Coordinates of C-alpha atoms and ligand atoms in Angstrom, one line a residue:
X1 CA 20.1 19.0 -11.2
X2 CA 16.8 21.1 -11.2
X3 CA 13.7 19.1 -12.8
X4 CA 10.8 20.5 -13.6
X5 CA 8.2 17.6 -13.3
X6 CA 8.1 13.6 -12.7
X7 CA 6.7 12.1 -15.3
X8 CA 4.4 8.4 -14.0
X9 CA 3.3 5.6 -15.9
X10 CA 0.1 4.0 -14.9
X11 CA 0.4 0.0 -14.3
X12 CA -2.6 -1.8 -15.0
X13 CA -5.5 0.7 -15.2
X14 CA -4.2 1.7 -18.5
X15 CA -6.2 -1.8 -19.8
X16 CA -9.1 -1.1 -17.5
X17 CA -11.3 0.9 -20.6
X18 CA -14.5 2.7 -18.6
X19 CA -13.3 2.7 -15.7
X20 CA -9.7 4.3 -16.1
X21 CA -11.2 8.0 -15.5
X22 CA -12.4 6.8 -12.1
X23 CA -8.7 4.9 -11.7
X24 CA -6.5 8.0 -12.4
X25 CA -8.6 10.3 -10.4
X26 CA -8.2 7.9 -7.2
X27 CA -4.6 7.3 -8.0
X28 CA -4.3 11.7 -8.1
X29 CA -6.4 11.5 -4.6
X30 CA -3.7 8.9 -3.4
X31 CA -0.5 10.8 -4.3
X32 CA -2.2 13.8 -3.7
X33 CA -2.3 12.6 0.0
X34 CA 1.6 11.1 -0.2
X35 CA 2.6 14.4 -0.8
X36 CA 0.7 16.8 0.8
X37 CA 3.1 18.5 3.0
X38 CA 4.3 19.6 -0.2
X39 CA 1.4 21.8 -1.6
X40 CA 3.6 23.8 -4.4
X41 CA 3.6 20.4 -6.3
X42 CA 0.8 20.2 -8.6
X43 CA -0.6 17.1 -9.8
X44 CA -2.2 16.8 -13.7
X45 CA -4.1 12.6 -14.1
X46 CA -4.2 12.9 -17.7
X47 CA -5.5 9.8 -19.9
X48 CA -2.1 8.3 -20.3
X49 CA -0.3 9.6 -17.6
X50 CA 0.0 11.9 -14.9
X51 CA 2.3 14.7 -14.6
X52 CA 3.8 16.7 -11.4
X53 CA 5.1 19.6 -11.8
X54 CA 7.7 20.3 -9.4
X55 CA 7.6 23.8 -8.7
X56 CA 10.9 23.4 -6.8
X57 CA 9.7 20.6 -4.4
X58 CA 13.0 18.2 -4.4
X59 CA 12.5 14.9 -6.5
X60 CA 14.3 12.6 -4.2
X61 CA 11.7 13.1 -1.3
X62 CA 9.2 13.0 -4.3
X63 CA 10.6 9.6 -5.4
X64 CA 10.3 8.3 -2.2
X65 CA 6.5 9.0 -1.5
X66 CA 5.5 7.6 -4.7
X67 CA 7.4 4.1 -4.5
X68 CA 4.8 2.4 -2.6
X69 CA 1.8 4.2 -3.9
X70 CA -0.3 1.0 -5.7
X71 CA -1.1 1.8 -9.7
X72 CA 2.1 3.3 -10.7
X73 CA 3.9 1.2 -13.4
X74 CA 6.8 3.6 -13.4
X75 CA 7.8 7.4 -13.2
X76 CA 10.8 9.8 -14.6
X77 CA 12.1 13.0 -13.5
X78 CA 11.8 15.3 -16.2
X79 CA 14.7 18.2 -17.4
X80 CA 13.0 21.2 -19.1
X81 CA 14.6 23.7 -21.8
X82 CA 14.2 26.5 -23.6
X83 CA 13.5 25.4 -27.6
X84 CA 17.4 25.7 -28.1
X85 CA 19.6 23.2 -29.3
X86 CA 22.8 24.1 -27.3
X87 CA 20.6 24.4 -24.0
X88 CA 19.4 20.6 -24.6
X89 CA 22.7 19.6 -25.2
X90 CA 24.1 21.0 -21.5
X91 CA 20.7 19.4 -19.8
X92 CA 21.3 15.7 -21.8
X93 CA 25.1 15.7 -20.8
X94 CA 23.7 17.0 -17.2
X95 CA 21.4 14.1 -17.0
X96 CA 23.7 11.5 -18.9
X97 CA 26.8 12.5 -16.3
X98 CA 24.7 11.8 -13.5
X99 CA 23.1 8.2 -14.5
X100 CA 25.9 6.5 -16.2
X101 CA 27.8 3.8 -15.2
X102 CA 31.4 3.4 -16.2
X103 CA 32.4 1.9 -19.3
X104 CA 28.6 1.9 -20.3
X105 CA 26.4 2.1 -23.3
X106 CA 23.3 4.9 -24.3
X107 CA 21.3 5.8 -26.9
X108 CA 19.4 9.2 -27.7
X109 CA 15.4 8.7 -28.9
X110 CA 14.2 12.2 -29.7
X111 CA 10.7 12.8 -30.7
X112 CA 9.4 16.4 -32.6
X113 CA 5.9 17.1 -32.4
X114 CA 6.9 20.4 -32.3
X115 CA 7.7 21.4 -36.4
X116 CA 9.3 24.8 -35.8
X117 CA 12.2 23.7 -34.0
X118 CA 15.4 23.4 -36.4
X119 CA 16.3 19.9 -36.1
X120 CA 14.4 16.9 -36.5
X121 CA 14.6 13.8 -34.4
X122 CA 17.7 11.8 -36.0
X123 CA 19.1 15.0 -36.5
X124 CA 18.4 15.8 -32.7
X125 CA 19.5 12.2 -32.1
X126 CA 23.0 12.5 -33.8
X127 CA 23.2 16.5 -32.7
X128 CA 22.8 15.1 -28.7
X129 CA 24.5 12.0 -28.9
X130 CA 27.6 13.3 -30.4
X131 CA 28.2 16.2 -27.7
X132 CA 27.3 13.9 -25.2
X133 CA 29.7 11.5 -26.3
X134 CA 32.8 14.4 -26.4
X135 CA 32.2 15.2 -22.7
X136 CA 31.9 11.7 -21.4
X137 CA 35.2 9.5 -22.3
X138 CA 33.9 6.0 -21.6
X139 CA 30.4 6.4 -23.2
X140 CA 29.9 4.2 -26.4
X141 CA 26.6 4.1 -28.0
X142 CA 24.4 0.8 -28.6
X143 CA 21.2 1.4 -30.2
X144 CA 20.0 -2.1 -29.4
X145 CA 19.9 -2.6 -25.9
X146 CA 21.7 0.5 -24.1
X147 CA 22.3 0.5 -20.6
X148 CA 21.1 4.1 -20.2
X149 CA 17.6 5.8 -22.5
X150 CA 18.4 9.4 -23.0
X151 CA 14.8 10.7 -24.1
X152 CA 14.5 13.6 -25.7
X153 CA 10.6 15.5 -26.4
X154 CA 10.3 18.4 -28.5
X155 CA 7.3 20.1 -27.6
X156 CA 6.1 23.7 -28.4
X157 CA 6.0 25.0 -24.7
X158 CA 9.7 23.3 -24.3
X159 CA 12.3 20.5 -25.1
X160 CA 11.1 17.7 -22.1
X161 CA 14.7 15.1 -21.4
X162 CA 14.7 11.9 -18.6
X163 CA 16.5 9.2 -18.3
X164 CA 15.6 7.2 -15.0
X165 CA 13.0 4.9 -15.0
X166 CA 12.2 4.3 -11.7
X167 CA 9.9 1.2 -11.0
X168 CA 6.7 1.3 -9.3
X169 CA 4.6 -0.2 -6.9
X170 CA 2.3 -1.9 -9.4
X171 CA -0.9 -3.0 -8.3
X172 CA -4.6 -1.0 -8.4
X173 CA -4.8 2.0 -6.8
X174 CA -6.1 1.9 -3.5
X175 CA -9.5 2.5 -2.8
X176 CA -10.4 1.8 -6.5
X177 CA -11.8 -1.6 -5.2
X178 CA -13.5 -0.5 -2.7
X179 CA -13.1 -0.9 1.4
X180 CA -13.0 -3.4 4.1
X181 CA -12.2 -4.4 7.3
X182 CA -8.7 -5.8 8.1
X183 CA -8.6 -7.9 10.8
X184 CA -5.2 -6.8 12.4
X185 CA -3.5 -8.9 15.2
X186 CA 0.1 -8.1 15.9
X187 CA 1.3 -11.2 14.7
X188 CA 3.7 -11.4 11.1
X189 CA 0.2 -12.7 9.1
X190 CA -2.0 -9.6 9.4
X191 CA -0.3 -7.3 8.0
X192 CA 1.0 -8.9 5.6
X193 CA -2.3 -9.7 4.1
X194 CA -3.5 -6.0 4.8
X195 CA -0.8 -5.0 2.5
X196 CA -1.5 -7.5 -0.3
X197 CA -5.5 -6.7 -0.6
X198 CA -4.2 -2.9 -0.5
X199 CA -1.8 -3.9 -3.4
X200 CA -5.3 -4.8 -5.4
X201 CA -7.1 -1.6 -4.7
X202 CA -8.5 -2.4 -1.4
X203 CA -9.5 0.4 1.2
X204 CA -8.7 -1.3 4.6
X205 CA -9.7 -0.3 7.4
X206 CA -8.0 -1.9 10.5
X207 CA -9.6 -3.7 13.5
X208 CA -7.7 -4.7 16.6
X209 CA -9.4 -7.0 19.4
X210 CA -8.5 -6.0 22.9
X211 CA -8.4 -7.7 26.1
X212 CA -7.4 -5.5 28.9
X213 CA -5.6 -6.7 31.6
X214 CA -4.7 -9.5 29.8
X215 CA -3.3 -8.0 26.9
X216 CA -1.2 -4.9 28.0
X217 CA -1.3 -1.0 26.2
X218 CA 2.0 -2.8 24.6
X219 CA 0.1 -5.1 22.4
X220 CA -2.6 -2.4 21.4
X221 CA 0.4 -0.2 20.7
X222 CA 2.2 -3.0 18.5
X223 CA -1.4 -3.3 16.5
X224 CA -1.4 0.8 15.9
X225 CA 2.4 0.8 15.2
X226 CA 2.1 -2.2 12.3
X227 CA -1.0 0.1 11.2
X228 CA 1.3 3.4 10.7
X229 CA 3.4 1.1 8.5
X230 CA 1.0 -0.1 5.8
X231 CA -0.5 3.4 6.0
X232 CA 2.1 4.4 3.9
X233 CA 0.5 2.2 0.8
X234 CA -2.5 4.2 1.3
X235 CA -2.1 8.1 3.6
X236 CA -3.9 7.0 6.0
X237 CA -6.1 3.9 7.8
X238 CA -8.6 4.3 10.0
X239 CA -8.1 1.9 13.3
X240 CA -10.9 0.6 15.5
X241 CA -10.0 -0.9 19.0
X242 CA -12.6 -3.2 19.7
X243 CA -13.0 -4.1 24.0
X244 CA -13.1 -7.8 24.0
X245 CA -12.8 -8.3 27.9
X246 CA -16.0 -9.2 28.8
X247 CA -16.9 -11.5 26.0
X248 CA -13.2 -13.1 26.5
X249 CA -14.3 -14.0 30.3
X250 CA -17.8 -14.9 28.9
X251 CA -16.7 -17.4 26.8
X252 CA -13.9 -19.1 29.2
X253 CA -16.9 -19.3 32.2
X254 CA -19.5 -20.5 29.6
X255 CA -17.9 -22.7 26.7
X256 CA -16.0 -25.8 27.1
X257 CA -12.1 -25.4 26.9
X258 CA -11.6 -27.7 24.0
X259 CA -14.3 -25.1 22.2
X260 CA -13.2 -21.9 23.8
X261 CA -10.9 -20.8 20.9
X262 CA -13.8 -21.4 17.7
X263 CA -16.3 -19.9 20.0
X264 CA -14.0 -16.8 20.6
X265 CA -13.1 -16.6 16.5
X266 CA -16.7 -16.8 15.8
X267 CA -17.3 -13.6 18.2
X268 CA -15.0 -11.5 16.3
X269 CA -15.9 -12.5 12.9
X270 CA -19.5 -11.0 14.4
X271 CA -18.2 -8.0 15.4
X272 CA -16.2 -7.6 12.5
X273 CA -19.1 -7.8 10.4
X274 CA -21.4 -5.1 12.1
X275 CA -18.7 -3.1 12.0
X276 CA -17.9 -3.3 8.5
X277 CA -21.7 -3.1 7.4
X278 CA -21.6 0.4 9.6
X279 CA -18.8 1.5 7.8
X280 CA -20.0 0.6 4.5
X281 CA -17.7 -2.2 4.0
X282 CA -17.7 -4.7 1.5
X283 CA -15.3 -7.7 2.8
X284 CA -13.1 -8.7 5.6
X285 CA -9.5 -9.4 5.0
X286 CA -7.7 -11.7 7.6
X287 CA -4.2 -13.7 7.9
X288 CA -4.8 -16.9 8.0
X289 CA -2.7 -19.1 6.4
X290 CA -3.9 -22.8 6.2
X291 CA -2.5 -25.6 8.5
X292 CA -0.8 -22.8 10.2
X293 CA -2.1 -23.2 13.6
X294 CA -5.5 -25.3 15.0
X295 CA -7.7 -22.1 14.2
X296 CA -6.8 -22.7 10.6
X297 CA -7.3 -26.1 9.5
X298 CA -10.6 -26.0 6.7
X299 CA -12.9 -27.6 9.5
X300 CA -12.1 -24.5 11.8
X301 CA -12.5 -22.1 9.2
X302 CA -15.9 -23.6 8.0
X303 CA -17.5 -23.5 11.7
X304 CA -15.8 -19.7 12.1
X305 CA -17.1 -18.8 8.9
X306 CA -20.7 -19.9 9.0
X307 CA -21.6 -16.6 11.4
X308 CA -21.5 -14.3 8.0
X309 CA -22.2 -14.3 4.2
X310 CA -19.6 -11.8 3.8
X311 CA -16.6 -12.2 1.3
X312 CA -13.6 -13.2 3.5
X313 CA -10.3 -12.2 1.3
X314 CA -7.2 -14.4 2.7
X315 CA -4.6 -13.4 0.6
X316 CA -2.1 -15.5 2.4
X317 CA -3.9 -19.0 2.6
X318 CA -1.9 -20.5 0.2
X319 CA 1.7 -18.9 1.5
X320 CA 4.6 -20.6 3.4
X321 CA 5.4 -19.1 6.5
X322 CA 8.6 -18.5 5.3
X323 CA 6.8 -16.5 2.0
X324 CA 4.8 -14.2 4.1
X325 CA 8.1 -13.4 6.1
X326 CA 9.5 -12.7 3.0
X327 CA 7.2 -9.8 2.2
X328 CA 6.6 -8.7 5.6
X329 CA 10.5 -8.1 5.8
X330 CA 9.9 -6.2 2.3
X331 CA 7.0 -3.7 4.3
X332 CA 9.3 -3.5 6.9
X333 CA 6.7 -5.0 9.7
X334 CA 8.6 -8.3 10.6
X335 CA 10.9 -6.3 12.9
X336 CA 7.7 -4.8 14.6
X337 CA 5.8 -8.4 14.4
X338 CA 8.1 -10.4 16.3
X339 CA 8.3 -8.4 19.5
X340 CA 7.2 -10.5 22.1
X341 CA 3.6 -9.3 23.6
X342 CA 0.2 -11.4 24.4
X343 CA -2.8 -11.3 22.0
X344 CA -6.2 -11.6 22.8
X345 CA -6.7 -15.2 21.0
X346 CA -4.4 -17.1 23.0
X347 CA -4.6 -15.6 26.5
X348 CA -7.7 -18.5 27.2
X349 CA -7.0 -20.6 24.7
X350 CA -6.2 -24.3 25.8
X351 CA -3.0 -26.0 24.4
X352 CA -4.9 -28.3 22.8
X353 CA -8.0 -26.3 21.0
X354 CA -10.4 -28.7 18.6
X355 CA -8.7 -28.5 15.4
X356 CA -12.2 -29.9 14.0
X357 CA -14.7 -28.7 15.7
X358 CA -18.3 -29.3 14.9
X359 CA -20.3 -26.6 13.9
X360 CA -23.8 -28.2 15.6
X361 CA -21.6 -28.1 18.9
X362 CA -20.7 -24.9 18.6
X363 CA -23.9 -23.5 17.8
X364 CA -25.2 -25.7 20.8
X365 CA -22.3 -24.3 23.1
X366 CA -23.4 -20.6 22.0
X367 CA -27.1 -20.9 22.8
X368 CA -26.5 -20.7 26.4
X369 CA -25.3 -17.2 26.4
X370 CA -26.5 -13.5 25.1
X371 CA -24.2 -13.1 23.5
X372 CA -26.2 -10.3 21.4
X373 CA -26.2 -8.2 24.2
X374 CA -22.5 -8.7 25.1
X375 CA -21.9 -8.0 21.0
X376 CA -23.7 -4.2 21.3
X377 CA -22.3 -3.1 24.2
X378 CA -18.7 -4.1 22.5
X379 CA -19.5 -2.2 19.4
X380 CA -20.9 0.6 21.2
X381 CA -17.3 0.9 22.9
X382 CA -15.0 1.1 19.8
X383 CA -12.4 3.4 19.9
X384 CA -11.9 4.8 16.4
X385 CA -9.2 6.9 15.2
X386 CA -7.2 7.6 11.6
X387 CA -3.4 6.6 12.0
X388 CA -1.2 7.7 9.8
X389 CA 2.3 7.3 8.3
X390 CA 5.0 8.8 10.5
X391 CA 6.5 11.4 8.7
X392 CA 2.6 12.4 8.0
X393 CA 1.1 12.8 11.3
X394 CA 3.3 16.1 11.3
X395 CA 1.7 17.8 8.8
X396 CA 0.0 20.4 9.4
X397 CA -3.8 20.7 9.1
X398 CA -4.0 23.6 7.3
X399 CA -2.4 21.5 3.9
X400 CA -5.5 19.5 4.8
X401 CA -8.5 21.5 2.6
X402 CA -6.1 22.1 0.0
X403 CA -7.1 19.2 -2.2
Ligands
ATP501 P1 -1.1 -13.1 12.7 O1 0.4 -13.3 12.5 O2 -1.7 -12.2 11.7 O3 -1.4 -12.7 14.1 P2 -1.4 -15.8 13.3 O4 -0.6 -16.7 12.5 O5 -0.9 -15.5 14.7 O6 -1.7 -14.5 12.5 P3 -3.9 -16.3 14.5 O7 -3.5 -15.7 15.8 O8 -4.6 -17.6 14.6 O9 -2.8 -16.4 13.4 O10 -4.9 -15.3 13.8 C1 -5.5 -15.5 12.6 C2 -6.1 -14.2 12.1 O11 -7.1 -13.7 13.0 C3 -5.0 -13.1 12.1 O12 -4.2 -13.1 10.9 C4 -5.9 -11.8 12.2 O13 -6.4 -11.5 10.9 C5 -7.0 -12.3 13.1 N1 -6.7 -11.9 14.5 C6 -6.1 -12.6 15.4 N2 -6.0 -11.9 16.6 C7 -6.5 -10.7 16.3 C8 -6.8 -9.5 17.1 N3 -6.3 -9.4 18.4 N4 -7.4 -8.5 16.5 C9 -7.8 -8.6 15.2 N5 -7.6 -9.6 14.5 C10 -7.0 -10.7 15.0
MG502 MG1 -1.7 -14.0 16.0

């Protein structure tokens, strides 16, 4: 079957009054960028909805990239016909054969706006139905609550029929909320939460802390790998490597063990945060969950917190382990998370770290190191790159100025 456009439904920007121009033209940007190795689709954000025409492009990959894009309520392939009644009746029993289950129920809802076409819309409703009805045995019609929506739209350019509506992502669309930092581990948690704030309209951008030799290429890979997977929500994410050697054997010679693990948090909440004012930034996103480990009881998060001002967005305090499993098996990144390889946190840290530590301590413990000097030279040796979803990184560059 050869459709001519998708039809999508915006989510929740449709309520969002002044801002909704902004809204569609970032949600065209975003599945502009979805779809880009397929540049004879054309995209049209009108007020209401957006259209894509087609152009030939095939409307299963097409379904697929627009899933997970954040903002859609919900979108339809469209049939298109010539303003002839016997040519809308072959494209409705087309569509109808295709979606129906057996023994089920349908119902035609025609609309005219074009007046020059002979039949009007319970006329087109009866006309469609019935021929619809001769060609498919166990079709009955139920006008109440069918289990299959034929719609039919007489326009003047064409006669516009769909009758899958396929649900969408739901959320904001990303980048309408701005951008921060996403603290990435390879752990379940990070992601997870990356994938939630992205869900709102959040821009992340991911940061990964890296110890070499104690935490191997393996881990760094693992951190890049669960970025290429939230990607998908967004195009693209930009990934900083941050070298955390040196301040890693810094603390453990300097700090006291039972401090070693707040001091170390506290260090890449700094960094973080110069990093995210550099890039613009307006918040850091992390994974913590509360009473999940000593680094996330409420007195560990107060002393780690007290280095910045800056909005910290943890949109999985409040889960169960076994909720954020839940969705990070939906995003496909549990798989990835659970592979066994060291991260930078635990390498020093004690197997009993304060869970309460004091923040007059800490400070204390702090003062006898530059640690200023040890911060620069870490940010001056970031390693940033984009990463982007598999299928993607093969696109050509040449697609790349077309939008
Ligand atoms: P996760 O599953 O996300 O690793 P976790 O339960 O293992 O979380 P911690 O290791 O205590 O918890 O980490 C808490 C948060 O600190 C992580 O969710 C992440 O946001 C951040 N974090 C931890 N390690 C790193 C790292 N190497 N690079 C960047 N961020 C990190
Ligand atoms: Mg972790």
């Amino acid at each position: 079957m050869e459709f001519e456009r998708i039809l999508i439904r915006y989510g929740e920007l449709s309520t969002k009054g002044k801002n909704r121009k902004q809204f569609v033209a970032k949600l065209a940007t975003n599945v502009k960028q979805a779809i880009k190795d397929m540049p004879e689709i054309k995209v049209h954000g009108e007020r209401d909805r957006m259209q894509l025409y087609l152009n030939g492009a095939s409307h299963e990959k097409v379904t697929e990239r627009l899933k997970p894009i954040f903002g859609i309520q919900s979108f339809s392939p469209v049939v298109k016909t010539e303003l002839d009644v016997a040519a809308v009746n072959e494209a409705a029993y087309a569509l109808v054969r295709e979606h129906h289950k057996e023994n089920g129920t349908f119902k035609v809802a025609a609309r005219r706006s074009f007046r020059d076409f002979p039949l009007d819309s319970s006329e087109l409703n009866q006309e469609v139905g019935a021929f619809v009805l001769r060609k498919i045995e166990d079709l009955t019609v139920n006008v109440k609550q069918p289990d299959l929506k034929l719609n039919v739209e007489v326009r003047s350019d064409g006669v516009f029929l769909s009758c899958a509506t396929i649900l969408g992502a739901g959320g904001l669309p990303v980048s309408s909320s701005g951008r921060a930092m996403l603290m990435l581990s390879g752990g379940i948690d990070s992601p997870v939460a990356g994938y939630l704030a992205m869900k709102r309209g959040v821009e992340v951008e991911a940061v990964h802390f890296h110890s070499p030799p104690y935490t191997s290429e393996q881990a760094k890979q693992k951190a890049i790998d669960l970025a290429r997977k939230i990607a998908k929500y967004s195009g693209q994410i930009q990934m900083h490597v941050v070298p955390f050697t040196e301040i890693q054997e810094t603390i453990k010679k300097q700090v006291p063990e039972s401090y070693i693990m707040t001091v170390t948090r506290r260090m890449m909440l700094l960094i973080t945060d110069a990093l995210r004012r550099k890039r613009n930034g307006l918040a850091i996103v992390n994974g913590e969950s509360l009473g999940q480990v000593a680094s996330q009881t409420l007195e560990s998060m107060l002393a780690i917190n007290a280095v910045t001002t800056t909005p910290i967005i943890r949109p999985v305090v409040s889960m169960d382990k076994n909720e954020i499993i839940k969705i990070a098996q939906e995003i496909d990144t549990f798989e990835l998370s659970i592979q066994p390889f060291e991260d930078c946190c635990t390498i020093f840290t004690p197997t009993a770290p304060k869970t309460k530590p004091k923040l007059e301590k800490v400070v204390h413990y702090e003062s006898f190191v530059d640690f200023d000097a040890l911060i620069e030279k870490a940010l001056n040796g970031i390693e940033t790159f984009p990463v982007e979803v598999a299928e993607m990184a093969e696109v050509k560059d040449e697609f790349a100025d077309l939008f």
